[in-house]
XYZ file of C-alpha atoms in Angstrom:
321
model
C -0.858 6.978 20.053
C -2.574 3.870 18.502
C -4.600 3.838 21.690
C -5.825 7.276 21.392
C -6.727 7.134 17.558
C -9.033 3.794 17.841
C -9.070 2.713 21.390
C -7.765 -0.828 23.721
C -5.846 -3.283 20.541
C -6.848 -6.446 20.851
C -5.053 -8.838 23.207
C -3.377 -11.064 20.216
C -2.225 -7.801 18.562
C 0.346 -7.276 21.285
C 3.729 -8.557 21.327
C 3.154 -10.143 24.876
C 0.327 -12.488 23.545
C 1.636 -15.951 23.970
C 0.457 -16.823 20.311
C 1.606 -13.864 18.897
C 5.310 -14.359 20.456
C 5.014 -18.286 18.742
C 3.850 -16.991 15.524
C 7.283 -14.128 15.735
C 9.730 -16.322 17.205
C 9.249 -19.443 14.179
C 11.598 -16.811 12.369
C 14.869 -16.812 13.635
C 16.888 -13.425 14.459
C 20.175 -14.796 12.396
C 23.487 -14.455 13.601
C 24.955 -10.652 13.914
C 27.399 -11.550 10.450
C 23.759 -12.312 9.170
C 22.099 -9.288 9.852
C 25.000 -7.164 8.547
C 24.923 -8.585 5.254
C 21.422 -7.740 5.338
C 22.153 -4.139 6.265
C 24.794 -4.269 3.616
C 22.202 -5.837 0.939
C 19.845 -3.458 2.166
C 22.153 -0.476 1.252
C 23.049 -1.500 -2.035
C 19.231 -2.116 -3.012
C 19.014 1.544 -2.074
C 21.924 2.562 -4.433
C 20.532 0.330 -6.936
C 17.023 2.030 -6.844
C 18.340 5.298 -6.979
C 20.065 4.895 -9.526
C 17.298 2.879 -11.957
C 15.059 5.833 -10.504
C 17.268 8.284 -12.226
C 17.819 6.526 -15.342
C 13.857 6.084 -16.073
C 13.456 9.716 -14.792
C 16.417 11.078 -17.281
C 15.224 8.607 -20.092
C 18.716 7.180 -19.800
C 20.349 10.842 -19.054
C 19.246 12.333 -22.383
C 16.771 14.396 -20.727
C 16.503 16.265 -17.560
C 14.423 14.508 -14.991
C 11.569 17.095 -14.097
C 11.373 20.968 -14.887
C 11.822 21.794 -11.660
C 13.515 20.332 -8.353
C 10.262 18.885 -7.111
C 9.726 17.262 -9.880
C 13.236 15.450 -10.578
C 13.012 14.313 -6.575
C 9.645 12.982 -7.287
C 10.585 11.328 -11.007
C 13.372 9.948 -9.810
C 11.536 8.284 -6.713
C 8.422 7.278 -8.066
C 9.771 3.730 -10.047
C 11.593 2.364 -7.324
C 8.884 3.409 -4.675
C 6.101 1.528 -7.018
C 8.015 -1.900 -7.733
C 8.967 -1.544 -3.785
C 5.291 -1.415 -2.553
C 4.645 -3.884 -5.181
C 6.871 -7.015 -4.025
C 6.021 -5.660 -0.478
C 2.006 -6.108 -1.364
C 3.186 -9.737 -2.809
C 5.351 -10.342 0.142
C 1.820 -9.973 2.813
C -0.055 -12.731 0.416
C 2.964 -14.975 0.026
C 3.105 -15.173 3.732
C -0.281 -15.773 4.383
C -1.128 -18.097 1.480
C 0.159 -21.437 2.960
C -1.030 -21.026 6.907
C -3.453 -23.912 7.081
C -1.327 -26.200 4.731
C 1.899 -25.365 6.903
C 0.324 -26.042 10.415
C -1.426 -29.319 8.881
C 2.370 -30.640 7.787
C 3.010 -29.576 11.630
C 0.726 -31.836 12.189
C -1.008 -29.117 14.869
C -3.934 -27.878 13.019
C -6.139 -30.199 14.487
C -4.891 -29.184 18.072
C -5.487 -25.998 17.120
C -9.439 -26.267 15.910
C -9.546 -27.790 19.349
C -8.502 -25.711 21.492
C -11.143 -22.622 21.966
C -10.141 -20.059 19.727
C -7.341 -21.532 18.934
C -7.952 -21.413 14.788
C -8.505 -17.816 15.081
C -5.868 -16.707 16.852
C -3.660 -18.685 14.514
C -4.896 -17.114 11.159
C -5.314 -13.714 13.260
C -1.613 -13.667 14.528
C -0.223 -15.063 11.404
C -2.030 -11.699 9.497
C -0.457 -9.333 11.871
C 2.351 -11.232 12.135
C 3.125 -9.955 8.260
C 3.303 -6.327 9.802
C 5.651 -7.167 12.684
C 7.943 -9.004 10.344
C 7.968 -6.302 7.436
C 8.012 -3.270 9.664
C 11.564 -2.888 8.404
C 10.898 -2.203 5.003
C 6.844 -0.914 5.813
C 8.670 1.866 7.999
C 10.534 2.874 5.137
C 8.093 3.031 2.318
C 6.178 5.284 5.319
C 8.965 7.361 5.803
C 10.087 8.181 1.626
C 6.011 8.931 1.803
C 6.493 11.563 4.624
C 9.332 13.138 2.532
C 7.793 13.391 -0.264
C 5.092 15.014 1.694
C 7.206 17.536 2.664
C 8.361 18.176 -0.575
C 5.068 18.804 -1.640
C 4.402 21.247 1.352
C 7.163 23.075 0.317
C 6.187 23.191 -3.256
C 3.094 25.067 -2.007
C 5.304 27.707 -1.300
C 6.173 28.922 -4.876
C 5.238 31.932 -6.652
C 5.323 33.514 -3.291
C 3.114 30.999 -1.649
C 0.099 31.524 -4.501
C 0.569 28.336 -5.969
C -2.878 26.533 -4.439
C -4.179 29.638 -5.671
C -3.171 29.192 -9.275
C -3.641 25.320 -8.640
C -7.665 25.904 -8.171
C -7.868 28.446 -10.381
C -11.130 27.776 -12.408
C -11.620 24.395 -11.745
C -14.882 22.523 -11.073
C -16.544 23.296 -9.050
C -14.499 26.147 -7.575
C -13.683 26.300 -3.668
C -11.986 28.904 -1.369
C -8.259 28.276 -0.398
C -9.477 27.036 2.836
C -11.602 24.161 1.371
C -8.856 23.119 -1.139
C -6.048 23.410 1.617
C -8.368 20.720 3.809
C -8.910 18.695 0.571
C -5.536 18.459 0.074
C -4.616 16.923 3.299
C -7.153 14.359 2.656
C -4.366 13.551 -0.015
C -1.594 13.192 2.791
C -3.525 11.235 4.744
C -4.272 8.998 2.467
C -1.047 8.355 1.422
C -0.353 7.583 4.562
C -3.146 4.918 5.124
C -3.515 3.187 1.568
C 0.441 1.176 1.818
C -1.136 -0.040 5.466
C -4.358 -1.193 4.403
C -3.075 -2.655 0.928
C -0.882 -4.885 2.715
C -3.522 -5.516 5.419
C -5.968 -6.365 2.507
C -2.978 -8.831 0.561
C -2.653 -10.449 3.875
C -5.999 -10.982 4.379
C -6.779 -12.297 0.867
C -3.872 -15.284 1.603
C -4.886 -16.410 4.591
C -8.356 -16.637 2.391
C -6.855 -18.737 -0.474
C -4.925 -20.937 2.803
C -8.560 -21.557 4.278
C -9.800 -22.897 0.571
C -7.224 -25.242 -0.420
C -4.166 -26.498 1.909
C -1.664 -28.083 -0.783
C 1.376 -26.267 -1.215
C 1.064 -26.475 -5.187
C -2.353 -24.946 -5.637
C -0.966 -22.197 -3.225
C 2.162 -21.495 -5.210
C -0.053 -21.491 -8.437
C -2.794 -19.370 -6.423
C -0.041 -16.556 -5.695
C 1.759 -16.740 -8.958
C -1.624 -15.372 -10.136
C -2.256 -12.935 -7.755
C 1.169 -11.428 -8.428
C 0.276 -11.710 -12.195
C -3.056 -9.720 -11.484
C -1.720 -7.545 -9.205
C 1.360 -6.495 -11.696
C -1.348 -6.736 -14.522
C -3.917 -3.754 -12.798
C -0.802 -1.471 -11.570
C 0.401 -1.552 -15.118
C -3.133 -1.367 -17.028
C -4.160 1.877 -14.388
C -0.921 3.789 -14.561
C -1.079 3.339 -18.564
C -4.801 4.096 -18.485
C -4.434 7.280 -16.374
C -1.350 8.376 -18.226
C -3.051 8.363 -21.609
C -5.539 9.927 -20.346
C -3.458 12.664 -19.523
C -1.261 13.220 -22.090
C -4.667 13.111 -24.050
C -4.245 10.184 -26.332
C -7.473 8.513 -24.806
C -10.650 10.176 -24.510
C -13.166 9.313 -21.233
C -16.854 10.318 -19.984
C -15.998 12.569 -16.895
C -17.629 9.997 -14.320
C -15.379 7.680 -15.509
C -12.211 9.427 -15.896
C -12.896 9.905 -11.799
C -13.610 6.951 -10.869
C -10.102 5.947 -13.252
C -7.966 8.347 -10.813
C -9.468 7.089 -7.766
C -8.866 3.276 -8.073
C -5.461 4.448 -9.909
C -4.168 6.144 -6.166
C -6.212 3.288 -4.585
C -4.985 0.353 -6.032
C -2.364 1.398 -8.207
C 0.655 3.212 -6.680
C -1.401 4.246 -3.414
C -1.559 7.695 -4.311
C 2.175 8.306 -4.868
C 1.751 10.050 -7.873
C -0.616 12.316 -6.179
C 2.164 14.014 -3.719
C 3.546 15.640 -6.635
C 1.811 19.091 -6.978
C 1.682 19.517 -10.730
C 0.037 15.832 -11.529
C -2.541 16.515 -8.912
C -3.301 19.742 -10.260
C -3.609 17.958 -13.240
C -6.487 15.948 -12.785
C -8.151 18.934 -10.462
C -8.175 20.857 -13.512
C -8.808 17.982 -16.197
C -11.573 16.414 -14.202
C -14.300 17.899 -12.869
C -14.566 17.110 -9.084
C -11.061 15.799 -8.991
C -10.415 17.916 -6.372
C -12.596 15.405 -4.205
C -10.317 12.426 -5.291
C -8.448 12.756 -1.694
C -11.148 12.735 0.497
C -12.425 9.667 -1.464
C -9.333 7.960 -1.221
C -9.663 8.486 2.758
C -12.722 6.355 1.885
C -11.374 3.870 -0.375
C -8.653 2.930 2.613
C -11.099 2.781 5.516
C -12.947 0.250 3.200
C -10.110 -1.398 2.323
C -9.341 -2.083 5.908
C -12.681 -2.809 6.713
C -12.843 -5.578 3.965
C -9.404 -6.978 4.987
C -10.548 -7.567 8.469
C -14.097 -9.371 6.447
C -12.024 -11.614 4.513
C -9.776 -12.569 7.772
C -13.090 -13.283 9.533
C -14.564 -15.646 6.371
C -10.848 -17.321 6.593
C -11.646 -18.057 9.905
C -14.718 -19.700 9.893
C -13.637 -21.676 6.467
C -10.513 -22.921 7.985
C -12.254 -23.898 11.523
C -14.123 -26.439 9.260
C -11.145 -28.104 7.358
């Protein structure tokens, strides 16, 4: 399928590339008494997250968690899902940050800048390493993403199926059902694409900060900050966006759009978007929001486009160190 969609992957993106299988096998499988506490610990996070879901959702069970069923699923999911893809985005950098500094305590990194290629295919395989070695847990933020998708195609079926209708009911600028149907599975899509390409982009901006500086201190410092930043925007968006809302803050209409597009772009990845009744929301609070999908389709081919930029720069920095 990967094939069809953008053609031959490159040789050290395959599991049979002799770097690629070094890279994977540095991490060892665990015994099977291991891997069942994992499942176990797994399970119990699960439990956990439901459960703190529901409690933020209820307001600590004084108060229903949405007005209707869609609503409580997607309240009760959307906490857990956010901190989730949050460590996960800290997870790609933390793995990347410390590449050069770890193969220079190996004591191979200068085998490796002399051998052809051999610096790129390290900082390369290390980067998609990240997705290899988090599928686990990148599989399931995809799937929760695809059911909540379907909740939302199913919410398009109330008030006997009208309810895009009522949805783009005097918005601007107006469009037919058609149009708004097509716009909205720009919204799908990019809900789809935006947890792959944030992590892509994470992973990319370690194995940066690894090319700049290889001592394990100034790395540890460097990704204490970026988790600071990165908790620091997802905080200051979804607080931005929800005043903005609820109406307690006031914005010029370009700038209330571009506020919902880097919100679902770098914010929660346009979780909050699958729920029918916030999206409607900003359609019908800001003019053009109705657009906001097919720009985020935009905003995560660029995304991915810088990611594989700032691998490149790595590259040539750390073929220099």
């Amino acid at each position: 399928m990967m094939r069809l969609l953008i053609g031959e992957l490159p040789a050290w993106v395959r599991r049979d590339h002799p770097v690629l299988r070094y890279e994977l096998g540095k991490a060892t499988r665990g015994s099977f008494a291991l891997r069942l506490l994992r499942a176990f610990l797994v399970v119990l996070a699960l439990a956990v997250a439901a459960g703190i879901g529901t409690v933020i959702a209820t307001n600590f069970f004084t108060q229903p968690a949405g007005e209707t069923l869609f609503d409580s699923i997607h309240a009760i999911a959307y906490f857990p899902l956010l901190i989730a893809q949050l460590a996960l985005r800290v997870v790609a950098f933390a793995m990347t940050a410390d590449t050069v500094g770890e193969e220079m305590r190996r004591q191979q990194w200068d085998s490796l800048r002399a051998t052809p290629n051999g610096a790129d295919l390290a900082l390369r395989t290390r980067w998609i390493g990240v997705f290899y070695r988090q599928r686990g847990f990148i599989i399931a933020l995809l799937i929760s993403r695809v059911l909540l998708i379907g909740v939302m195609l199913y919410e398009l079926t109330g008030f006997q199926g009208r309810y895009l209708d009522l949805l783009i009911y005097r918005i601007t600028p107006e469009v037919a059902l058609p149009a708004a149907i097509l716009l909205l599975s720009f919204v799908m899509t990019a809900a789809i694409l935006l947890p792959l390409t944030g992590i892509a982009f994470d992973a990319a901006l370690g194995l940066l900060i690894s090319s700049l500086a290889q001592k394990r201190t100034f790395n540890t410092l460097a990704g204490f900050m970026v988790i600071l930043l990165r908790a620091a925007l997802t905080i200051a968006l979804f607080v931005a966006i929800t005043w903005y809302l609820n109406g307690a803050q006031t914005l010029p209409d370009p700038l209330a759009w571009l506020l919902a597009l880097f919100f679902g772009g770098s914010g929660d990845w346009g979780l909050s978007y699958l729920l029918l009744t916030r999206f409607g929301q900003i359609w019908a609070t800001i003019p053009f929001g109705i657009f906001i999908g097919l720009a985020l389709v935009g905003f995560a081919l660029v995304q991915a486009w810088l990611a594989d930029r700032i691998v490149a720069l790595a590259v040539r920095r750390a073929q220099h160190t």
